[in-house]
Amino acid sequence: MVLRISADLVAALWEHSEREHPIEACGVIAGPAADLTPTRHIPMENSAYSPTFYEFESKALLGLYQELDDLDEALVVIYHSHTSTEAYPSRTDIAYAGEPGAHYVLLSTREEIAPRSEFRSFRIVNGVVTEELVEIVGD
Amino acid sequence: MSSESGAVIEVRIPTILRPYTGGAKVVSANGTTLRELIADLGAHFNGLDERIMTDGTLLKFINVYVNDEDVRFLGGLDLALNAGDKVTILPAVAGGANNCGAI
């Protein structure tokens, strides 16, 4: 598996993560249901406002799914930042992962590594984490 | 679909639970309360109820909405249902570096 994603979207996810740091940033990238190309960045509010936990507010989550349905779009990427640990799914991330078709992207904004150096993508299905390649296209 | 008492309610099933419904995105079930409705889902789709509630409480990994309102703010599983109500089930989108699974 591979996540093919535009450089602009990668930059947008970094900007969101850096803006929210040290709170975890979270959001999605939607794309056409027909080809699942990550296309439209939708930052979400972290209703937990926590440096170690994120949650989409429940009404906003419902609105998001309804909007995607109306537009024949799918939830292609679900992302969040880890602000003091590596960009790898935690037990909590795995327990909550409820979209087997989505790419779960994690970004680390922890200070002891080079800025924008950890951007990783995973599939999380039935509790099993599989890392995938990230191919950044365009400038 | 069911002979039990209670109104017929349309329930939208998220992708992750569709293996239980044979792939169906929308199913019908009966119940006078949300608890009965979920039990009825389990009666027709083996195991589905346990992916939504265990030990009489809603799982924290799942959001349930009745007519677009989160049932956690409406009385939870004891919420009374009426004919024509629309129930939507979605996986919560949550996680984070905290390894305790806190919420």
PDB file of C-alpha atoms in Angstrom:
ATOM      1  CA  MET A   1       0.000   0.000   0.000  1.00  0.00           C
ATOM      2  CA  VAL A   2       1.075   3.536  -0.576  1.00  0.00           C
ATOM      3  CA  LEU A   3      -0.318   6.941   0.294  1.00  0.00           C
ATOM      4  CA  ARG A   4       0.107   9.239  -2.703  1.00  0.00           C
ATOM      5  CA  ILE A   5      -0.425  12.805  -1.527  1.00  0.00           C
ATOM      6  CA  SER A   6       0.325  16.278  -2.857  1.00  0.00           C
ATOM      7  CA  ALA A   7       3.097  18.391  -1.349  1.00  0.00           C
ATOM      8  CA  ASP A   8       0.509  21.133  -0.735  1.00  0.00           C
ATOM      9  CA  LEU A   9      -1.607  18.845   1.434  1.00  0.00           C
ATOM     10  CA  VAL A  10       1.444  17.627   3.339  1.00  0.00           C
ATOM     11  CA  ALA A  11       2.361  21.265   4.012  1.00  0.00           C
ATOM     12  CA  ALA A  12      -1.196  22.047   5.132  1.00  0.00           C
ATOM     13  CA  LEU A  13      -1.131  19.196   7.651  1.00  0.00           C
ATOM     14  CA  TRP A  14       2.215  20.391   9.015  1.00  0.00           C
ATOM     15  CA  GLU A  15       0.951  23.957   9.304  1.00  0.00           C
ATOM     16  CA  HIS A  16      -2.109  22.809  11.213  1.00  0.00           C
ATOM     17  CA  SER A  17      -0.037  20.580  13.519  1.00  0.00           C
ATOM     18  CA  GLU A  18       2.490  23.325  14.243  1.00  0.00           C
ATOM     19  CA  ARG A  19      -0.240  25.866  14.888  1.00  0.00           C
ATOM     20  CA  GLU A  20      -1.914  23.622  17.482  1.00  0.00           C
ATOM     21  CA  HIS A  21       1.281  22.406  19.171  1.00  0.00           C
ATOM     22  CA  PRO A  22       1.502  21.387  22.035  1.00  0.00           C
ATOM     23  CA  ILE A  23      -2.163  20.386  21.665  1.00  0.00           C
ATOM     24  CA  GLU A  24      -2.709  17.483  19.297  1.00  0.00           C
ATOM     25  CA  ALA A  25      -4.031  18.623  15.925  1.00  0.00           C
ATOM     26  CA  CYS A  26      -6.488  16.417  14.039  1.00  0.00           C
ATOM     27  CA  GLY A  27      -8.477  16.352  10.836  1.00  0.00           C
ATOM     28  CA  VAL A  28      -9.144  14.549   7.617  1.00  0.00           C
ATOM     29  CA  ILE A  29      -8.476  14.710   3.914  1.00  0.00           C
ATOM     30  CA  ALA A  30     -11.500  13.878   1.817  1.00  0.00           C
ATOM     31  CA  GLY A  31     -11.438  12.695  -1.762  1.00  0.00           C
ATOM     32  CA  PRO A  32     -13.767  11.447  -4.471  1.00  0.00           C
ATOM     33  CA  ALA A  33     -15.336   8.125  -3.458  1.00  0.00           C
ATOM     34  CA  ALA A  34     -14.629   6.898  -6.984  1.00  0.00           C
ATOM     35  CA  ASP A  35     -10.834   7.072  -6.846  1.00  0.00           C
ATOM     36  CA  LEU A  36      -9.951   7.930  -3.217  1.00  0.00           C
ATOM     37  CA  THR A  37      -7.406  10.577  -4.170  1.00  0.00           C
ATOM     38  CA  PRO A  38      -6.711  12.747  -1.114  1.00  0.00           C
ATOM     39  CA  THR A  39      -7.993  16.109  -2.285  1.00  0.00           C
ATOM     40  CA  ARG A  40      -9.718  18.298   0.293  1.00  0.00           C
ATOM     41  CA  HIS A  41      -8.169  19.173   3.657  1.00  0.00           C
ATOM     42  CA  ILE A  42     -10.680  19.524   6.489  1.00  0.00           C
ATOM     43  CA  PRO A  43      -9.032  20.479   9.788  1.00  0.00           C
ATOM     44  CA  MET A  44     -11.158  19.425  12.753  1.00  0.00           C
ATOM     45  CA  GLU A  45     -11.347  20.815  16.236  1.00  0.00           C
ATOM     46  CA  ASN A  46      -9.776  18.611  18.887  1.00  0.00           C
ATOM     47  CA  SER A  47     -12.597  18.652  21.417  1.00  0.00           C
ATOM     48  CA  ALA A  48     -10.267  17.121  24.041  1.00  0.00           C
ATOM     49  CA  TYR A  49      -7.838  20.098  23.786  1.00  0.00           C
ATOM     50  CA  SER A  50      -5.138  17.781  25.068  1.00  0.00           C
ATOM     51  CA  PRO A  51      -1.434  17.257  24.357  1.00  0.00           C
ATOM     52  CA  THR A  52      -2.008  13.490  24.591  1.00  0.00           C
ATOM     53  CA  PHE A  53      -5.521  12.889  23.272  1.00  0.00           C
ATOM     54  CA  TYR A  54      -7.686  14.004  20.397  1.00  0.00           C
ATOM     55  CA  GLU A  55     -11.311  13.550  19.571  1.00  0.00           C
ATOM     56  CA  PHE A  56     -13.551  14.916  16.844  1.00  0.00           C
ATOM     57  CA  GLU A  57     -16.524  16.625  18.467  1.00  0.00           C
ATOM     58  CA  SER A  58     -19.477  14.291  17.902  1.00  0.00           C
ATOM     59  CA  LYS A  59     -21.819  16.691  16.081  1.00  0.00           C
ATOM     60  CA  ALA A  60     -18.976  17.852  13.855  1.00  0.00           C
ATOM     61  CA  LEU A  61     -18.167  14.222  13.112  1.00  0.00           C
ATOM     62  CA  LEU A  62     -21.757  13.517  12.048  1.00  0.00           C
ATOM     63  CA  GLY A  63     -21.792  16.671   9.914  1.00  0.00           C
ATOM     64  CA  LEU A  64     -18.560  15.605   8.277  1.00  0.00           C
ATOM     65  CA  TYR A  65     -19.906  12.182   7.305  1.00  0.00           C
ATOM     66  CA  GLN A  66     -23.138  13.703   5.991  1.00  0.00           C
ATOM     67  CA  GLU A  67     -21.219  16.250   3.930  1.00  0.00           C
ATOM     68  CA  LEU A  68     -18.986  13.581   2.433  1.00  0.00           C
ATOM     69  CA  ASP A  69     -22.030  11.475   1.619  1.00  0.00           C
ATOM     70  CA  ASP A  70     -23.738  14.393  -0.122  1.00  0.00           C
ATOM     71  CA  LEU A  71     -20.638  15.126  -2.201  1.00  0.00           C
ATOM     72  CA  ASP A  72     -19.866  11.484  -3.050  1.00  0.00           C
ATOM     73  CA  GLU A  73     -16.635  11.840  -1.191  1.00  0.00           C
ATOM     74  CA  ALA A  74     -14.884   9.473   1.166  1.00  0.00           C
ATOM     75  CA  LEU A  75     -12.735   9.919   4.194  1.00  0.00           C
ATOM     76  CA  VAL A  76      -9.356   9.111   2.624  1.00  0.00           C
ATOM     77  CA  VAL A  77      -6.923  10.278   5.319  1.00  0.00           C
ATOM     78  CA  ILE A  78      -7.452  10.675   9.077  1.00  0.00           C
ATOM     79  CA  TYR A  79      -4.539  12.508  10.640  1.00  0.00           C
ATOM     80  CA  HIS A  80      -3.387  13.722  14.016  1.00  0.00           C
ATOM     81  CA  SER A  81      -0.186  14.949  15.588  1.00  0.00           C
ATOM     82  CA  HIS A  82       1.797  13.532  18.454  1.00  0.00           C
ATOM     83  CA  THR A  83       3.395  16.455  20.208  1.00  0.00           C
ATOM     84  CA  SER A  84       5.910  14.693  22.480  1.00  0.00           C
ATOM     85  CA  THR A  85       6.214  11.177  21.054  1.00  0.00           C
ATOM     86  CA  GLU A  86       6.992   9.503  17.747  1.00  0.00           C
ATOM     87  CA  ALA A  87       4.635   9.430  14.794  1.00  0.00           C
ATOM     88  CA  TYR A  88       3.487   5.874  15.397  1.00  0.00           C
ATOM     89  CA  PRO A  89      -0.005   4.706  16.439  1.00  0.00           C
ATOM     90  CA  SER A  90      -0.428   4.410  20.203  1.00  0.00           C
ATOM     91  CA  ARG A  91      -2.579   1.742  21.823  1.00  0.00           C
ATOM     92  CA  THR A  92      -5.297   4.371  22.070  1.00  0.00           C
ATOM     93  CA  ASP A  93      -5.018   5.132  18.351  1.00  0.00           C
ATOM     94  CA  ILE A  94      -5.333   1.450  17.529  1.00  0.00           C
ATOM     95  CA  ALA A  95      -8.270   0.905  19.889  1.00  0.00           C
ATOM     96  CA  TYR A  96     -10.219   3.745  18.302  1.00  0.00           C
ATOM     97  CA  ALA A  97      -9.287   3.144  14.666  1.00  0.00           C
ATOM     98  CA  GLY A  98     -12.709   2.654  13.112  1.00  0.00           C
ATOM     99  CA  GLU A  99     -12.135   3.263   9.422  1.00  0.00           C
ATOM    100  CA  PRO A 100     -10.454   0.239   7.866  1.00  0.00           C
ATOM    101  CA  GLY A 101     -10.342   1.954   4.476  1.00  0.00           C
ATOM    102  CA  ALA A 102      -8.587   5.122   5.641  1.00  0.00           C
ATOM    103  CA  HIS A 103      -4.931   6.038   5.702  1.00  0.00           C
ATOM    104  CA  TYR A 104      -4.061   6.974   9.276  1.00  0.00           C
ATOM    105  CA  VAL A 105      -1.415   9.700   9.077  1.00  0.00           C
ATOM    106  CA  LEU A 106       0.619  10.700  12.118  1.00  0.00           C
ATOM    107  CA  LEU A 107       2.885  13.728  12.340  1.00  0.00           C
ATOM    108  CA  SER A 108       5.289  14.326  15.189  1.00  0.00           C
ATOM    109  CA  THR A 109       5.934  17.874  16.345  1.00  0.00           C
ATOM    110  CA  ARG A 110       8.126  16.821  19.275  1.00  0.00           C
ATOM    111  CA  GLU A 111      10.962  19.241  19.769  1.00  0.00           C
ATOM    112  CA  GLU A 112      13.934  16.884  19.869  1.00  0.00           C
ATOM    113  CA  ILE A 113      13.709  15.987  16.172  1.00  0.00           C
ATOM    114  CA  ALA A 114      14.174  18.087  13.053  1.00  0.00           C
ATOM    115  CA  PRO A 115      11.046  20.057  12.151  1.00  0.00           C
ATOM    116  CA  ARG A 116       8.727  18.286   9.693  1.00  0.00           C
ATOM    117  CA  SER A 117      10.818  15.110   9.736  1.00  0.00           C
ATOM    118  CA  GLU A 118       8.214  12.533  10.820  1.00  0.00           C
ATOM    119  CA  PHE A 119       5.175  12.185   8.581  1.00  0.00           C
ATOM    120  CA  ARG A 120       4.051   8.560   8.476  1.00  0.00           C
ATOM    121  CA  SER A 121       1.022   6.688   7.182  1.00  0.00           C
ATOM    122  CA  PHE A 122      -0.572   3.475   8.418  1.00  0.00           C
ATOM    123  CA  ARG A 123      -3.472   1.149   7.822  1.00  0.00           C
ATOM    124  CA  ILE A 124      -5.119   0.027  11.034  1.00  0.00           C
ATOM    125  CA  VAL A 125      -7.466  -2.926  10.526  1.00  0.00           C
ATOM    126  CA  ASN A 126      -8.780  -5.132  13.331  1.00  0.00           C
ATOM    127  CA  GLY A 127      -6.049  -3.904  15.641  1.00  0.00           C
ATOM    128  CA  VAL A 128      -3.253  -4.654  13.176  1.00  0.00           C
ATOM    129  CA  VAL A 129      -1.004  -1.738  12.188  1.00  0.00           C
ATOM    130  CA  THR A 130       0.692  -1.778   8.789  1.00  0.00           C
ATOM    131  CA  GLU A 131       2.946   1.094   7.811  1.00  0.00           C
ATOM    132  CA  GLU A 132       2.802   2.174   4.192  1.00  0.00           C
ATOM    133  CA  LEU A 133       4.988   4.275   1.937  1.00  0.00           C
ATOM    134  CA  VAL A 134       4.197   7.961   1.578  1.00  0.00           C
ATOM    135  CA  GLU A 135       4.749   9.255  -1.946  1.00  0.00           C
ATOM    136  CA  ILE A 136       4.664  13.042  -2.157  1.00  0.00           C
ATOM    137  CA  VAL A 137       3.732  14.339  -5.589  1.00  0.00           C
ATOM    138  CA  GLY A 138       4.127  17.833  -7.072  1.00  0.00           C
ATOM    139  CA  ASP A 139       5.768  20.838  -5.481  1.00  0.00           C
TER     140      ASP A 139
ATOM    141  CA  MET B   1     -38.281  -7.511   9.728  1.00  0.00           C
ATOM    142  CA  SER B   2     -39.016  -8.106  13.403  1.00  0.00           C
ATOM    143  CA  SER B   3     -42.055  -9.255  15.279  1.00  0.00           C
ATOM    144  CA  GLU B   4     -41.109  -7.581  18.537  1.00  0.00           C
ATOM    145  CA  SER B   5     -42.969  -4.582  19.815  1.00  0.00           C
ATOM    146  CA  GLY B   6     -41.831  -1.083  19.082  1.00  0.00           C
ATOM    147  CA  ALA B   7     -41.565   1.168  16.115  1.00  0.00           C
ATOM    148  CA  VAL B   8     -39.640   0.285  12.999  1.00  0.00           C
ATOM    149  CA  ILE B   9     -36.513   2.394  12.980  1.00  0.00           C
ATOM    150  CA  GLU B  10     -34.055   2.959  10.166  1.00  0.00           C
ATOM    151  CA  VAL B  11     -30.451   2.503  11.249  1.00  0.00           C
ATOM    152  CA  ARG B  12     -27.413   3.623   9.263  1.00  0.00           C
ATOM    153  CA  ILE B  13     -24.495   1.266   9.701  1.00  0.00           C
ATOM    154  CA  PRO B  14     -20.872   2.461   9.374  1.00  0.00           C
ATOM    155  CA  THR B  15     -18.388   0.725   7.090  1.00  0.00           C
ATOM    156  CA  ILE B  16     -16.613  -1.004   9.945  1.00  0.00           C
ATOM    157  CA  LEU B  17     -19.802  -2.749  11.087  1.00  0.00           C
ATOM    158  CA  ARG B  18     -21.148  -3.673   7.659  1.00  0.00           C
ATOM    159  CA  PRO B  19     -19.561  -7.135   7.757  1.00  0.00           C
ATOM    160  CA  TYR B  20     -22.272  -7.879  10.333  1.00  0.00           C
ATOM    161  CA  THR B  21     -25.100  -6.735   8.053  1.00  0.00           C
ATOM    162  CA  GLY B  22     -23.950  -8.481   4.900  1.00  0.00           C
ATOM    163  CA  GLY B  23     -22.697  -5.164   3.601  1.00  0.00           C
ATOM    164  CA  ALA B  24     -25.981  -3.301   4.086  1.00  0.00           C
ATOM    165  CA  LYS B  25     -25.577   0.416   4.758  1.00  0.00           C
ATOM    166  CA  VAL B  26     -29.094   0.902   6.127  1.00  0.00           C
ATOM    167  CA  VAL B  27     -31.115  -1.686   8.024  1.00  0.00           C
ATOM    168  CA  SER B  28     -34.399  -1.647   9.950  1.00  0.00           C
ATOM    169  CA  ALA B  29     -34.929  -2.779  13.503  1.00  0.00           C
ATOM    170  CA  ASN B  30     -37.529  -2.473  16.255  1.00  0.00           C
ATOM    171  CA  GLY B  31     -37.451  -1.028  19.710  1.00  0.00           C
ATOM    172  CA  THR B  32     -39.279   1.288  22.048  1.00  0.00           C
ATOM    173  CA  THR B  33     -35.927   2.391  23.475  1.00  0.00           C
ATOM    174  CA  LEU B  34     -32.441   2.585  22.050  1.00  0.00           C
ATOM    175  CA  ARG B  35     -31.413  -0.347  24.244  1.00  0.00           C
ATOM    176  CA  GLU B  36     -34.156  -2.514  22.724  1.00  0.00           C
ATOM    177  CA  LEU B  37     -33.263  -1.368  19.251  1.00  0.00           C
ATOM    178  CA  ILE B  38     -29.614  -2.370  19.673  1.00  0.00           C
ATOM    179  CA  ALA B  39     -30.662  -5.719  21.151  1.00  0.00           C
ATOM    180  CA  ASP B  40     -32.914  -6.233  18.121  1.00  0.00           C
ATOM    181  CA  LEU B  41     -29.989  -5.467  15.810  1.00  0.00           C
ATOM    182  CA  GLY B  42     -28.090  -8.208  17.620  1.00  0.00           C
ATOM    183  CA  ALA B  43     -31.025 -10.599  17.206  1.00  0.00           C
ATOM    184  CA  HIS B  44     -30.908 -10.151  13.441  1.00  0.00           C
ATOM    185  CA  PHE B  45     -27.194  -9.604  12.921  1.00  0.00           C
ATOM    186  CA  ASN B  46     -25.263 -11.848  15.244  1.00  0.00           C
ATOM    187  CA  GLY B  47     -22.702  -9.954  17.313  1.00  0.00           C
ATOM    188  CA  LEU B  48     -23.596  -6.485  16.039  1.00  0.00           C
ATOM    189  CA  ASP B  49     -25.093  -5.417  19.374  1.00  0.00           C
ATOM    190  CA  GLU B  50     -21.830  -6.213  21.175  1.00  0.00           C
ATOM    191  CA  ARG B  51     -19.954  -3.836  18.887  1.00  0.00           C
ATOM    192  CA  ILE B  52     -22.221  -1.013  20.058  1.00  0.00           C
ATOM    193  CA  MET B  53     -22.875  -1.742  23.741  1.00  0.00           C
ATOM    194  CA  THR B  54     -21.534  -4.094  26.387  1.00  0.00           C
ATOM    195  CA  ASP B  55     -22.724  -4.637  29.933  1.00  0.00           C
ATOM    196  CA  GLY B  56     -25.579  -2.251  29.321  1.00  0.00           C
ATOM    197  CA  THR B  57     -23.477   0.752  28.324  1.00  0.00           C
ATOM    198  CA  LEU B  58     -22.534   2.286  25.012  1.00  0.00           C
ATOM    199  CA  LEU B  59     -18.968   1.611  23.914  1.00  0.00           C
ATOM    200  CA  LYS B  60     -16.821   4.717  23.940  1.00  0.00           C
ATOM    201  CA  PHE B  61     -15.500   3.880  20.465  1.00  0.00           C
ATOM    202  CA  ILE B  62     -18.941   4.332  18.921  1.00  0.00           C
ATOM    203  CA  ASN B  63     -21.178   7.370  18.520  1.00  0.00           C
ATOM    204  CA  VAL B  64     -24.928   6.843  18.185  1.00  0.00           C
ATOM    205  CA  TYR B  65     -27.198   9.607  16.936  1.00  0.00           C
ATOM    206  CA  VAL B  66     -30.977   9.777  16.934  1.00  0.00           C
ATOM    207  CA  ASN B  67     -32.297  12.349  14.476  1.00  0.00           C
ATOM    208  CA  ASP B  68     -28.787  13.825  14.275  1.00  0.00           C
ATOM    209  CA  GLU B  69     -28.377  14.260  18.055  1.00  0.00           C
ATOM    210  CA  ASP B  70     -25.717  12.369  20.013  1.00  0.00           C
ATOM    211  CA  VAL B  71     -27.617  10.059  22.354  1.00  0.00           C
ATOM    212  CA  ARG B  72     -25.068  10.617  25.123  1.00  0.00           C
ATOM    213  CA  PHE B  73     -26.746  13.991  25.547  1.00  0.00           C
ATOM    214  CA  LEU B  74     -30.283  12.637  25.207  1.00  0.00           C
ATOM    215  CA  GLY B  75     -30.496   9.970  27.891  1.00  0.00           C
ATOM    216  CA  GLY B  76     -28.308   7.274  26.391  1.00  0.00           C
ATOM    217  CA  LEU B  77     -29.664   3.772  25.977  1.00  0.00           C
ATOM    218  CA  ASP B  78     -32.929   4.547  27.771  1.00  0.00           C
ATOM    219  CA  LEU B  79     -33.905   7.088  25.148  1.00  0.00           C
ATOM    220  CA  ALA B  80     -37.458   6.416  23.905  1.00  0.00           C
ATOM    221  CA  LEU B  81     -37.799   5.883  20.166  1.00  0.00           C
ATOM    222  CA  ASN B  82     -40.712   6.680  17.887  1.00  0.00           C
ATOM    223  CA  ALA B  83     -41.695   5.504  14.430  1.00  0.00           C
ATOM    224  CA  GLY B  84     -39.778   7.434  11.826  1.00  0.00           C
ATOM    225  CA  ASP B  85     -36.788   8.178  14.029  1.00  0.00           C
ATOM    226  CA  LYS B  86     -33.495   7.867  12.214  1.00  0.00           C
ATOM    227  CA  VAL B  87     -30.549   6.300  13.975  1.00  0.00           C
ATOM    228  CA  THR B  88     -26.973   6.745  12.757  1.00  0.00           C
ATOM    229  CA  ILE B  89     -24.033   4.811  14.120  1.00  0.00           C
ATOM    230  CA  LEU B  90     -20.502   6.100  13.511  1.00  0.00           C
ATOM    231  CA  PRO B  91     -17.090   5.139  14.818  1.00  0.00           C
ATOM    232  CA  ALA B  92     -15.734   7.863  17.108  1.00  0.00           C
ATOM    233  CA  VAL B  93     -12.641   9.459  15.582  1.00  0.00           C
ATOM    234  CA  ALA B  94     -10.250   9.767  18.482  1.00  0.00           C
ATOM    235  CA  GLY B  95      -6.887   8.660  19.762  1.00  0.00           C
ATOM    236  CA  GLY B  96      -3.642  10.269  20.703  1.00  0.00           C
ATOM    237  CA  ALA B  97      -0.312   9.660  22.359  1.00  0.00           C
ATOM    238  CA  ASN B  98      -1.963   8.808  25.679  1.00  0.00           C
ATOM    239  CA  ASN B  99      -1.699   5.038  26.002  1.00  0.00           C
ATOM    240  CA  CYS B 100      -4.335   4.738  28.700  1.00  0.00           C
ATOM    241  CA  GLY B 101      -7.279   4.901  26.325  1.00  0.00           C
ATOM    242  CA  ALA B 102      -8.642   7.751  28.383  1.00  0.00           C
ATOM    243  CA  ILE B 103     -11.704   9.692  27.466  1.00  0.00           C
TER     244      ILE B 103
END
